[in-house]
């Protein structure tokens, strides 16, 4: 790990030194005695250094460049690398911009260098104009090409959300906005780890994971087989996207419905899918998403899908009936707005290029417009007697084995208990066994645990 950190620091350090060289040359052009005309040749003569392979920085750059149009000019690589390091430098080496601060304090380059001052920070913060000054200067043709190539919405910098230009006064050029590194790429480049946003009003979704394995998920063979189809899609999706024959015929993304009673393993299955693919899973908090105020639900949904777009995340809508339920006849204004929410959600789910999993207790609760668009609908039934026996055997063993095996067998045969309910019984039995210092789960403790759980269902032992 330490070696990787050193390699990353060396890679970024080399990029900083390269940028310093360009900055030095460009600032000389502000001297009235120098005649300096920036051109494409200038960019090609300042080609960036080779990067150390295998670092998060080099992998990122290679990934971004891979999407470039083969007809793009060679100097575009210089522009991309410089803009990226200008965006990163305020976080790792603000001294890169000291020459700008010195010149501006003397009144030199005020109309050319861009940048902003902050009342809490006395240094120079680069803007889009700063990048355009370094790369194009007064060359209007070159400046326009850079704007159309690098700052365009179709460029991978924008599509993948690497950085953004902070919004400015409408009367100013958009390139007066600060070059702002996204939280995701700050985590990747500075911290060397994937960005996991926290649950907040602006992102009403929570990252979920599990320590369990597929062996811990006790479901029927048909359910297991259907889940494997999703695992295969996650493995082959990248190849399908670039396969022209496939990409022309099908939409990007994958939509799955998990339905069945609570406690049958739907959330666990979603977590395991993400774990196997090494992809973060975010459970949408519908209590935060759904709002009584007109337009707020759509706004909350947009914030989730916008952040998840192109990020290889799995979105898991638990108990989705509240949001994905059937549309009603529009007899009132409330009905009309509720139907608008469902329609908006349908459109966003259909156009999302990742995996969306919806969870519901009943398949019949879902709007038919959604069910037509699911690639798979997987039933999670209450475990049958064979599966219940396996679930009990997986937790009640060793010190926590039940003394009265006949009682355990009776419970297995007689009561339709879900995996979550069996875990609740085990939790109670383990707690009371430790409390009393018993070597095994006694008949009394086991009976109390079962009765306690059955009472929730309105039944008795």
PDB file of N, CA and C in Angstrom, residues 47-143:
ATOM      1  N   UNK A  47       4.609  18.205 -24.866  1.00  0.00           N
ATOM      2  CA  UNK A  47       3.882  16.959 -24.639  1.00  0.00           C
ATOM      3  C   UNK A  47       4.143  16.460 -23.214  1.00  0.00           C
ATOM      4  N   UNK A  48       3.112  15.966 -22.542  1.00  0.00           N
ATOM      5  CA  UNK A  48       3.272  15.550 -21.136  1.00  0.00           C
ATOM      6  C   UNK A  48       4.169  14.325 -20.994  1.00  0.00           C
ATOM      7  N   UNK A  49       4.744  14.132 -19.806  1.00  0.00           N
ATOM      8  CA  UNK A  49       5.635  12.991 -19.575  1.00  0.00           C
ATOM      9  C   UNK A  49       4.865  11.672 -19.542  1.00  0.00           C
ATOM     10  N   UNK A  50       5.589  10.577 -19.784  1.00  0.00           N
ATOM     11  CA  UNK A  50       4.983   9.253 -19.628  1.00  0.00           C
ATOM     12  C   UNK A  50       4.658   9.021 -18.160  1.00  0.00           C
ATOM     13  N   UNK A  51       3.527   8.400 -17.907  1.00  0.00           N
ATOM     14  CA  UNK A  51       3.107   8.149 -16.533  1.00  0.00           C
ATOM     15  C   UNK A  51       3.538   6.765 -16.064  1.00  0.00           C
ATOM     16  N   UNK A  52       3.714   6.648 -14.763  1.00  0.00           N
ATOM     17  CA  UNK A  52       4.023   5.345 -14.168  1.00  0.00           C
ATOM     18  C   UNK A  52       2.778   4.478 -14.269  1.00  0.00           C
ATOM     19  N   UNK A  53       2.905   3.329 -14.875  1.00  0.00           N
ATOM     20  CA  UNK A  53       1.750   2.462 -15.098  1.00  0.00           C
ATOM     21  C   UNK A  53       1.242   1.857 -13.792  1.00  0.00           C
ATOM     22  N   UNK A  54      -0.074   1.677 -13.731  1.00  0.00           N
ATOM     23  CA  UNK A  54      -0.677   0.979 -12.592  1.00  0.00           C
ATOM     24  C   UNK A  54      -1.179   1.863 -11.482  1.00  0.00           C
ATOM     25  N   UNK A  55      -0.840   3.170 -11.495  1.00  0.00           N
ATOM     26  CA  UNK A  55      -1.344   4.049 -10.442  1.00  0.00           C
ATOM     27  C   UNK A  55      -2.780   4.447 -10.764  1.00  0.00           C
ATOM     28  N   UNK A  56      -3.514   4.904  -9.742  1.00  0.00           N
ATOM     29  CA  UNK A  56      -4.896   5.313  -9.966  1.00  0.00           C
ATOM     30  C   UNK A  56      -4.961   6.476 -10.953  1.00  0.00           C
ATOM     31  N   UNK A  57      -3.955   7.325 -10.934  1.00  0.00           N
ATOM     32  CA  UNK A  57      -3.941   8.473 -11.841  1.00  0.00           C
ATOM     33  C   UNK A  57      -3.774   8.019 -13.291  1.00  0.00           C
ATOM     34  N   UNK A  58      -2.792   7.144 -13.528  1.00  0.00           N
ATOM     35  CA  UNK A  58      -2.544   6.692 -14.899  1.00  0.00           C
ATOM     36  C   UNK A  58      -3.716   5.864 -15.426  1.00  0.00           C
ATOM     37  N   UNK A  59      -4.302   5.051 -14.560  1.00  0.00           N
ATOM     38  CA  UNK A  59      -5.460   4.248 -14.971  1.00  0.00           C
ATOM     39  C   UNK A  59      -6.621   5.163 -15.352  1.00  0.00           C
ATOM     40  N   UNK A  60      -6.822   6.222 -14.561  1.00  0.00           N
ATOM     41  CA  UNK A  60      -7.883   7.177 -14.846  1.00  0.00           C
ATOM     42  C   UNK A  60      -7.673   7.845 -16.197  1.00  0.00           C
ATOM     43  N   UNK A  61      -6.466   8.344 -16.426  1.00  0.00           N
ATOM     44  CA  UNK A  61      -6.185   9.045 -17.684  1.00  0.00           C
ATOM     45  C   UNK A  61      -6.374   8.109 -18.871  1.00  0.00           C
ATOM     46  N   UNK A  62      -5.873   6.888 -18.753  1.00  0.00           N
ATOM     47  CA  UNK A  62      -6.033   5.919 -19.843  1.00  0.00           C
ATOM     48  C   UNK A  62      -7.509   5.629 -20.115  1.00  0.00           C
ATOM     49  N   UNK A  63      -8.297   5.543 -19.054  1.00  0.00           N
ATOM     50  CA  UNK A  63      -9.719   5.266 -19.194  1.00  0.00           C
ATOM     51  C   UNK A  63     -10.428   6.418 -19.904  1.00  0.00           C
ATOM     52  N   UNK A  64     -10.048   7.647 -19.579  1.00  0.00           N
ATOM     53  CA  UNK A  64     -10.671   8.816 -20.181  1.00  0.00           C
ATOM     54  C   UNK A  64     -10.260   8.972 -21.638  1.00  0.00           C
ATOM     55  N   UNK A  65      -9.001   8.687 -21.930  1.00  0.00           N
ATOM     56  CA  UNK A  65      -8.499   8.829 -23.291  1.00  0.00           C
ATOM     57  C   UNK A  65      -9.089   7.761 -24.204  1.00  0.00           C
ATOM     58  N   UNK A  66      -9.406   6.606 -23.647  1.00  0.00           N
ATOM     59  CA  UNK A  66      -9.917   5.491 -24.444  1.00  0.00           C
ATOM     60  C   UNK A  66     -11.191   5.872 -25.197  1.00  0.00           C
ATOM     61  N   UNK A  67     -11.937   6.836 -24.672  1.00  0.00           N
ATOM     62  CA  UNK A  67     -13.199   7.216 -25.288  1.00  0.00           C
ATOM     63  C   UNK A  67     -13.040   8.305 -26.345  1.00  0.00           C
ATOM     64  N   UNK A  68     -11.815   8.712 -26.633  1.00  0.00           N
ATOM     65  CA  UNK A  68     -11.603   9.806 -27.569  1.00  0.00           C
ATOM     66  C   UNK A  68     -11.892   9.372 -29.004  1.00  0.00           C
ATOM     67  N   UNK A  69     -12.368  10.332 -29.790  1.00  0.00           N
ATOM     68  CA  UNK A  69     -12.595  10.102 -31.213  1.00  0.00           C
ATOM     69  C   UNK A  69     -11.243   9.920 -31.904  1.00  0.00           C
ATOM     70  N   UNK A  70     -11.076   8.897 -32.722  1.00  0.00           N
ATOM     71  CA  UNK A  70      -9.780   8.662 -33.380  1.00  0.00           C
ATOM     72  C   UNK A  70      -9.352   9.801 -34.297  1.00  0.00           C
ATOM     73  N   UNK A  71     -10.293  10.654 -34.703  1.00  0.00           N
ATOM     74  CA  UNK A  71      -9.959  11.781 -35.580  1.00  0.00           C
ATOM     75  C   UNK A  71      -9.518  13.018 -34.811  1.00  0.00           C
ATOM     76  N   UNK A  72      -9.530  12.962 -33.477  1.00  0.00           N
ATOM     77  CA  UNK A  72      -9.109  14.117 -32.670  1.00  0.00           C
ATOM     78  C   UNK A  72      -7.632  14.406 -32.880  1.00  0.00           C
ATOM     79  N   UNK A  73      -7.248  15.691 -32.825  1.00  0.00           N
ATOM     80  CA  UNK A  73      -5.827  16.046 -33.002  1.00  0.00           C
ATOM     81  C   UNK A  73      -4.973  15.563 -31.842  1.00  0.00           C
ATOM     82  N   UNK A  74      -3.685  15.369 -32.085  1.00  0.00           N
ATOM     83  CA  UNK A  74      -2.780  14.848 -31.076  1.00  0.00           C
ATOM     84  C   UNK A  74      -2.611  15.816 -29.907  1.00  0.00           C
ATOM     85  N   UNK A  75      -2.687  17.133 -30.198  1.00  0.00           N
ATOM     86  CA  UNK A  75      -2.491  18.114 -29.129  1.00  0.00           C
ATOM     87  C   UNK A  75      -3.601  18.062 -28.071  1.00  0.00           C
ATOM     88  N   UNK A  76      -4.734  17.404 -28.412  1.00  0.00           N
ATOM     89  CA  UNK A  76      -5.836  17.322 -27.458  1.00  0.00           C
ATOM     90  C   UNK A  76      -5.407  16.615 -26.178  1.00  0.00           C
ATOM     91  N   UNK A  77      -4.497  15.649 -26.315  1.00  0.00           N
ATOM     92  CA  UNK A  77      -4.000  14.940 -25.135  1.00  0.00           C
ATOM     93  C   UNK A  77      -3.297  15.899 -24.176  1.00  0.00           C
ATOM     94  N   UNK A  78      -2.573  16.870 -24.734  1.00  0.00           N
ATOM     95  CA  UNK A  78      -1.896  17.876 -23.912  1.00  0.00           C
ATOM     96  C   UNK A  78      -2.933  18.701 -23.150  1.00  0.00           C
ATOM     97  N   UNK A  79      -3.975  19.115 -23.854  1.00  0.00           N
ATOM     98  CA  UNK A  79      -5.019  19.926 -23.227  1.00  0.00           C
ATOM     99  C   UNK A  79      -5.706  19.169 -22.101  1.00  0.00           C
ATOM    100  N   UNK A  80      -6.030  17.915 -22.340  1.00  0.00           N
ATOM    101  CA  UNK A  80      -6.721  17.117 -21.321  1.00  0.00           C
ATOM    102  C   UNK A  80      -5.856  16.941 -20.077  1.00  0.00           C
ATOM    103  N   UNK A  81      -4.610  16.600 -20.289  1.00  0.00           N
ATOM    104  CA  UNK A  81      -3.717  16.363 -19.146  1.00  0.00           C
ATOM    105  C   UNK A  81      -3.491  17.652 -18.336  1.00  0.00           C
ATOM    106  N   UNK A  82      -3.352  18.771 -19.038  1.00  0.00           N
ATOM    107  CA  UNK A  82      -3.099  20.028 -18.326  1.00  0.00           C
ATOM    108  C   UNK A  82      -4.322  20.458 -17.522  1.00  0.00           C
ATOM    109  N   UNK A  83      -5.504  20.369 -18.131  1.00  0.00           N
ATOM    110  CA  UNK A  83      -6.725  20.759 -17.414  1.00  0.00           C
ATOM    111  C   UNK A  83      -6.931  19.869 -16.196  1.00  0.00           C
ATOM    112  N   UNK A  84      -6.633  18.588 -16.329  1.00  0.00           N
ATOM    113  CA  UNK A  84      -6.804  17.672 -15.207  1.00  0.00           C
ATOM    114  C   UNK A  84      -5.881  18.035 -14.056  1.00  0.00           C
ATOM    115  N   UNK A  85      -4.623  18.349 -14.357  1.00  0.00           N
ATOM    116  CA  UNK A  85      -3.683  18.674 -13.274  1.00  0.00           C
ATOM    117  C   UNK A  85      -3.971  20.061 -12.691  1.00  0.00           C
ATOM    118  N   UNK A  86      -4.484  20.990 -13.507  1.00  0.00           N
ATOM    119  CA  UNK A  86      -4.900  22.295 -12.968  1.00  0.00           C
ATOM    120  C   UNK A  86      -6.035  22.122 -11.969  1.00  0.00           C
ATOM    121  N   UNK A  87      -6.934  21.195 -12.249  1.00  0.00           N
ATOM    122  CA  UNK A  87      -8.068  20.937 -11.357  1.00  0.00           C
ATOM    123  C   UNK A  87      -7.623  20.257 -10.069  1.00  0.00           C
ATOM    124  N   UNK A  88      -6.609  19.408 -10.192  1.00  0.00           N
ATOM    125  CA  UNK A  88      -6.136  18.640  -9.041  1.00  0.00           C
ATOM    126  C   UNK A  88      -5.169  19.438  -8.158  1.00  0.00           C
ATOM    127  N   UNK A  89      -4.395  20.328  -8.765  1.00  0.00           N
ATOM    128  CA  UNK A  89      -3.299  21.011  -8.063  1.00  0.00           C
ATOM    129  C   UNK A  89      -3.720  21.778  -6.802  1.00  0.00           C
ATOM    130  N   UNK A  90      -4.868  22.480  -6.769  1.00  0.00           N
ATOM    131  CA  UNK A  90      -5.228  23.191  -5.527  1.00  0.00           C
ATOM    132  C   UNK A  90      -5.305  22.278  -4.314  1.00  0.00           C
ATOM    133  N   UNK A  91      -5.530  20.984  -4.536  1.00  0.00           N
ATOM    134  CA  UNK A  91      -5.647  20.030  -3.431  1.00  0.00           C
ATOM    135  C   UNK A  91      -4.296  19.431  -3.029  1.00  0.00           C
ATOM    136  N   UNK A  92      -3.347  19.393  -3.951  1.00  0.00           N
ATOM    137  CA  UNK A  92      -2.081  18.708  -3.672  1.00  0.00           C
ATOM    138  C   UNK A  92      -0.873  19.636  -3.693  1.00  0.00           C
ATOM    139  N   UNK A  93      -0.909  20.709  -4.500  1.00  0.00           N
ATOM    140  CA  UNK A  93       0.247  21.618  -4.586  1.00  0.00           C
ATOM    141  C   UNK A  93      -0.209  22.997  -5.047  1.00  0.00           C
ATOM    142  N   UNK A  94      -0.815  23.790  -4.135  1.00  0.00           N
ATOM    143  CA  UNK A  94      -1.284  25.128  -4.516  1.00  0.00           C
ATOM    144  C   UNK A  94      -0.160  26.058  -4.967  1.00  0.00           C
ATOM    145  N   UNK A  95       1.102  25.700  -4.622  1.00  0.00           N
ATOM    146  CA  UNK A  95       2.223  26.559  -5.012  1.00  0.00           C
ATOM    147  C   UNK A  95       2.383  26.641  -6.526  1.00  0.00           C
ATOM    148  N   UNK A  96       1.746  25.738  -7.265  1.00  0.00           N
ATOM    149  CA  UNK A  96       1.810  25.781  -8.722  1.00  0.00           C
ATOM    150  C   UNK A  96       1.322  27.128  -9.246  1.00  0.00           C
ATOM    151  N   UNK A  97       0.428  27.772  -8.503  1.00  0.00           N
ATOM    152  CA  UNK A  97      -0.199  29.001  -8.992  1.00  0.00           C
ATOM    153  C   UNK A  97       0.395  30.270  -8.378  1.00  0.00           C
ATOM    154  N   UNK A  98       1.494  30.132  -7.623  1.00  0.00           N
ATOM    155  CA  UNK A  98       2.106  31.318  -7.025  1.00  0.00           C
ATOM    156  C   UNK A  98       2.519  32.357  -8.067  1.00  0.00           C
ATOM    157  N   UNK A  99       3.055  31.952  -9.225  1.00  0.00           N
ATOM    158  CA  UNK A  99       3.412  32.964 -10.238  1.00  0.00           C
ATOM    159  C   UNK A  99       2.218  33.804 -10.675  1.00  0.00           C
ATOM    160  N   UNK A 100       1.030  33.198 -10.713  1.00  0.00           N
ATOM    161  CA  UNK A 100      -0.169  33.958 -11.072  1.00  0.00           C
ATOM    162  C   UNK A 100      -0.470  35.005 -10.008  1.00  0.00           C
ATOM    163  N   UNK A 101      -0.397  34.599  -8.740  1.00  0.00           N
ATOM    164  CA  UNK A 101      -0.694  35.518  -7.644  1.00  0.00           C
ATOM    165  C   UNK A 101       0.260  36.705  -7.665  1.00  0.00           C
ATOM    166  N   UNK A 102       1.542  36.437  -7.936  1.00  0.00           N
ATOM    167  CA  UNK A 102       2.543  37.516  -7.957  1.00  0.00           C
ATOM    168  C   UNK A 102       2.246  38.509  -9.071  1.00  0.00           C
ATOM    169  N   UNK A 103       1.944  37.992 -10.262  1.00  0.00           N
ATOM    170  CA  UNK A 103       1.654  38.874 -11.401  1.00  0.00           C
ATOM    171  C   UNK A 103       0.392  39.701 -11.165  1.00  0.00           C
ATOM    172  N   UNK A 104      -0.658  39.052 -10.640  1.00  0.00           N
ATOM    173  CA  UNK A 104      -1.908  39.762 -10.408  1.00  0.00           C
ATOM    174  C   UNK A 104      -1.744  40.852  -9.359  1.00  0.00           C
ATOM    175  N   UNK A 105      -0.887  40.597  -8.360  1.00  0.00           N
ATOM    176  CA  UNK A 105      -0.652  41.617  -7.335  1.00  0.00           C
ATOM    177  C   UNK A 105       0.026  42.853  -7.922  1.00  0.00           C
ATOM    178  N   UNK A 106       0.695  42.666  -9.059  1.00  0.00           N
ATOM    179  CA  UNK A 106       1.353  43.784  -9.744  1.00  0.00           C
ATOM    180  C   UNK A 106       0.468  44.382 -10.827  1.00  0.00           C
ATOM    181  N   UNK A 107      -0.726  43.821 -10.986  1.00  0.00           N
ATOM    182  CA  UNK A 107      -1.635  44.322 -11.999  1.00  0.00           C
ATOM    183  C   UNK A 107      -1.354  43.801 -13.385  1.00  0.00           C
ATOM    184  N   UNK A 108      -0.558  42.740 -13.484  1.00  0.00           N
ATOM    185  CA  UNK A 108      -0.198  42.165 -14.773  1.00  0.00           C
ATOM    186  C   UNK A 108      -1.104  40.958 -15.061  1.00  0.00           C
ATOM    187  N   UNK A 109      -1.650  40.915 -16.267  1.00  0.00           N
ATOM    188  CA  UNK A 109      -2.446  39.765 -16.676  1.00  0.00           C
ATOM    189  C   UNK A 109      -3.822  39.693 -16.070  1.00  0.00           C
ATOM    190  N   UNK A 110      -4.331  40.805 -15.565  1.00  0.00           N
ATOM    191  CA  UNK A 110      -5.631  40.793 -14.897  1.00  0.00           C
ATOM    192  C   UNK A 110      -6.736  40.319 -15.830  1.00  0.00           C
ATOM    193  N   UNK A 111      -6.669  40.694 -17.096  1.00  0.00           N
ATOM    194  CA  UNK A 111      -7.714  40.340 -18.043  1.00  0.00           C
ATOM    195  C   UNK A 111      -7.456  39.008 -18.745  1.00  0.00           C
ATOM    196  N   UNK A 112      -6.317  38.373 -18.438  1.00  0.00           N
ATOM    197  CA  UNK A 112      -5.944  37.169 -19.190  1.00  0.00           C
ATOM    198  C   UNK A 112      -5.900  35.898 -18.360  1.00  0.00           C
ATOM    199  N   UNK A 113      -5.449  35.988 -17.114  1.00  0.00           N
ATOM    200  CA  UNK A 113      -5.113  34.792 -16.345  1.00  0.00           C
ATOM    201  C   UNK A 113      -6.309  34.068 -15.758  1.00  0.00           C
ATOM    202  N   UNK A 114      -7.452  34.742 -15.702  1.00  0.00           N
ATOM    203  CA  UNK A 114      -8.584  34.110 -15.050  1.00  0.00           C
ATOM    204  C   UNK A 114      -8.321  33.993 -13.558  1.00  0.00           C
ATOM    205  N   UNK A 115      -8.870  32.959 -12.943  1.00  0.00           N
ATOM    206  CA  UNK A 115      -8.642  32.737 -11.519  1.00  0.00           C
ATOM    207  C   UNK A 115      -9.511  33.611 -10.657  1.00  0.00           C
ATOM    208  N   UNK A 116      -9.668  33.198  -9.402  1.00  0.00           N
ATOM    209  CA  UNK A 116     -10.458  33.971  -8.440  1.00  0.00           C
ATOM    210  C   UNK A 116      -9.707  34.031  -7.121  1.00  0.00           C
ATOM    211  N   UNK A 117     -10.080  35.023  -6.335  1.00  0.00           N
ATOM    212  CA  UNK A 117      -9.591  35.145  -4.971  1.00  0.00           C
ATOM    213  C   UNK A 117     -10.731  34.812  -4.026  1.00  0.00           C
ATOM    214  N   UNK A 118     -10.379  34.260  -2.877  1.00  0.00           N
ATOM    215  CA  UNK A 118     -11.375  33.923  -1.878  1.00  0.00           C
ATOM    216  C   UNK A 118     -10.989  34.606  -0.585  1.00  0.00           C
ATOM    217  N   UNK A 119     -11.993  35.146   0.136  1.00  0.00           N
ATOM    218  CA  UNK A 119     -11.660  35.882   1.352  1.00  0.00           C
ATOM    219  C   UNK A 119     -11.102  34.986   2.460  1.00  0.00           C
ATOM    220  N   UNK A 120     -11.194  33.666   2.289  1.00  0.00           N
ATOM    221  CA  UNK A 120     -10.605  32.747   3.268  1.00  0.00           C
ATOM    222  C   UNK A 120      -9.314  32.116   2.761  1.00  0.00           C
ATOM    223  N   UNK A 121      -8.974  32.443   1.511  1.00  0.00           N
ATOM    224  CA  UNK A 121      -7.776  31.848   0.915  1.00  0.00           C
ATOM    225  C   UNK A 121      -7.092  32.928   0.089  1.00  0.00           C
ATOM    226  N   UNK A 122      -5.804  33.167   0.372  1.00  0.00           N
ATOM    227  CA  UNK A 122      -5.100  34.284  -0.249  1.00  0.00           C
ATOM    228  C   UNK A 122      -4.369  33.884  -1.526  1.00  0.00           C
ATOM    229  N   UNK A 123      -4.446  32.608  -1.888  1.00  0.00           N
ATOM    230  CA  UNK A 123      -3.788  32.165  -3.101  1.00  0.00           C
ATOM    231  C   UNK A 123      -4.648  32.351  -4.340  1.00  0.00           C
ATOM    232  N   UNK A 124      -4.268  31.678  -5.399  1.00  0.00           N
ATOM    233  CA  UNK A 124      -4.922  31.783  -6.703  1.00  0.00           C
ATOM    234  C   UNK A 124      -5.689  30.488  -6.970  1.00  0.00           C
ATOM    235  N   UNK A 125      -6.961  30.600  -7.320  1.00  0.00           N
ATOM    236  CA  UNK A 125      -7.786  29.435  -7.620  1.00  0.00           C
ATOM    237  C   UNK A 125      -8.073  29.431  -9.118  1.00  0.00           C
ATOM    238  N   UNK A 126      -7.635  28.393  -9.859  1.00  0.00           N
ATOM    239  CA  UNK A 126      -7.769  28.401 -11.314  1.00  0.00           C
ATOM    240  C   UNK A 126      -9.223  28.265 -11.774  1.00  0.00           C
ATOM    241  N   UNK A 127      -9.514  28.912 -12.876  1.00  0.00           N
ATOM    242  CA  UNK A 127     -10.831  28.837 -13.502  1.00  0.00           C
ATOM    243  C   UNK A 127     -10.686  28.277 -14.922  1.00  0.00           C
ATOM    244  N   UNK A 128     -11.808  28.181 -15.609  1.00  0.00           N
ATOM    245  CA  UNK A 128     -11.753  27.758 -16.996  1.00  0.00           C
ATOM    246  C   UNK A 128     -10.942  28.706 -17.847  1.00  0.00           C
ATOM    247  N   UNK A 129     -11.006  30.005 -17.536  1.00  0.00           N
ATOM    248  CA  UNK A 129     -10.221  30.994 -18.276  1.00  0.00           C
ATOM    249  C   UNK A 129      -8.719  30.772 -18.080  1.00  0.00           C
ATOM    250  N   UNK A 130      -8.328  30.325 -16.892  1.00  0.00           N
ATOM    251  CA  UNK A 130      -6.918  30.020 -16.645  1.00  0.00           C
ATOM    252  C   UNK A 130      -6.434  28.929 -17.592  1.00  0.00           C
ATOM    253  N   UNK A 131      -7.230  27.878 -17.712  1.00  0.00           N
ATOM    254  CA  UNK A 131      -6.865  26.778 -18.606  1.00  0.00           C
ATOM    255  C   UNK A 131      -6.803  27.247 -20.058  1.00  0.00           C
ATOM    256  N   UNK A 132      -7.772  28.060 -20.467  1.00  0.00           N
ATOM    257  CA  UNK A 132      -7.796  28.529 -21.858  1.00  0.00           C
ATOM    258  C   UNK A 132      -6.631  29.485 -22.144  1.00  0.00           C
ATOM    259  N   UNK A 133      -6.229  30.275 -21.157  1.00  0.00           N
ATOM    260  CA  UNK A 133      -5.067  31.154 -21.337  1.00  0.00           C
ATOM    261  C   UNK A 133      -3.808  30.327 -21.573  1.00  0.00           C
ATOM    262  N   UNK A 134      -3.623  29.290 -20.769  1.00  0.00           N
ATOM    263  CA  UNK A 134      -2.415  28.467 -20.890  1.00  0.00           C
ATOM    264  C   UNK A 134      -2.395  27.676 -22.192  1.00  0.00           C
ATOM    265  N   UNK A 135      -3.557  27.253 -22.656  1.00  0.00           N
ATOM    266  CA  UNK A 135      -3.617  26.357 -23.808  1.00  0.00           C
ATOM    267  C   UNK A 135      -3.821  27.073 -25.139  1.00  0.00           C
ATOM    268  N   UNK A 136      -4.444  28.255 -25.090  1.00  0.00           N
ATOM    269  CA  UNK A 136      -4.778  28.920 -26.355  1.00  0.00           C
ATOM    270  C   UNK A 136      -4.392  30.386 -26.420  1.00  0.00           C
ATOM    271  N   UNK A 137      -4.303  31.054 -25.280  1.00  0.00           N
ATOM    272  CA  UNK A 137      -3.962  32.472 -25.300  1.00  0.00           C
ATOM    273  C   UNK A 137      -4.969  33.264 -26.114  1.00  0.00           C
ATOM    274  N   UNK A 138      -4.465  34.057 -27.041  1.00  0.00           N
ATOM    275  CA  UNK A 138      -5.332  34.875 -27.888  1.00  0.00           C
ATOM    276  C   UNK A 138      -5.651  34.202 -29.220  1.00  0.00           C
ATOM    277  N   UNK A 139      -5.245  32.948 -29.361  1.00  0.00           N
ATOM    278  CA  UNK A 139      -5.532  32.208 -30.585  1.00  0.00           C
ATOM    279  C   UNK A 139      -7.004  31.769 -30.544  1.00  0.00           C
ATOM    280  N   UNK A 140      -7.870  32.558 -31.184  1.00  0.00           N
ATOM    281  CA  UNK A 140      -9.308  32.330 -31.092  1.00  0.00           C
ATOM    282  C   UNK A 140      -9.697  30.970 -31.660  1.00  0.00           C
ATOM    283  N   UNK A 141      -9.065  30.582 -32.764  1.00  0.00           N
ATOM    284  CA  UNK A 141      -9.388  29.296 -33.372  1.00  0.00           C
ATOM    285  C   UNK A 141      -9.049  28.138 -32.445  1.00  0.00           C
ATOM    286  N   UNK A 142      -7.868  28.193 -31.822  1.00  0.00           N
ATOM    287  CA  UNK A 142      -7.446  27.123 -30.910  1.00  0.00           C
ATOM    288  C   UNK A 142      -8.309  27.116 -29.656  1.00  0.00           C
ATOM    289  N   UNK A 143      -8.622  28.306 -29.152  1.00  0.00           N
ATOM    290  CA  UNK A 143      -9.484  28.415 -27.968  1.00  0.00           C
ATOM    291  C   UNK A 143     -10.839  27.747 -28.249  1.00  0.00           C
TER     292      UNK A 143
END
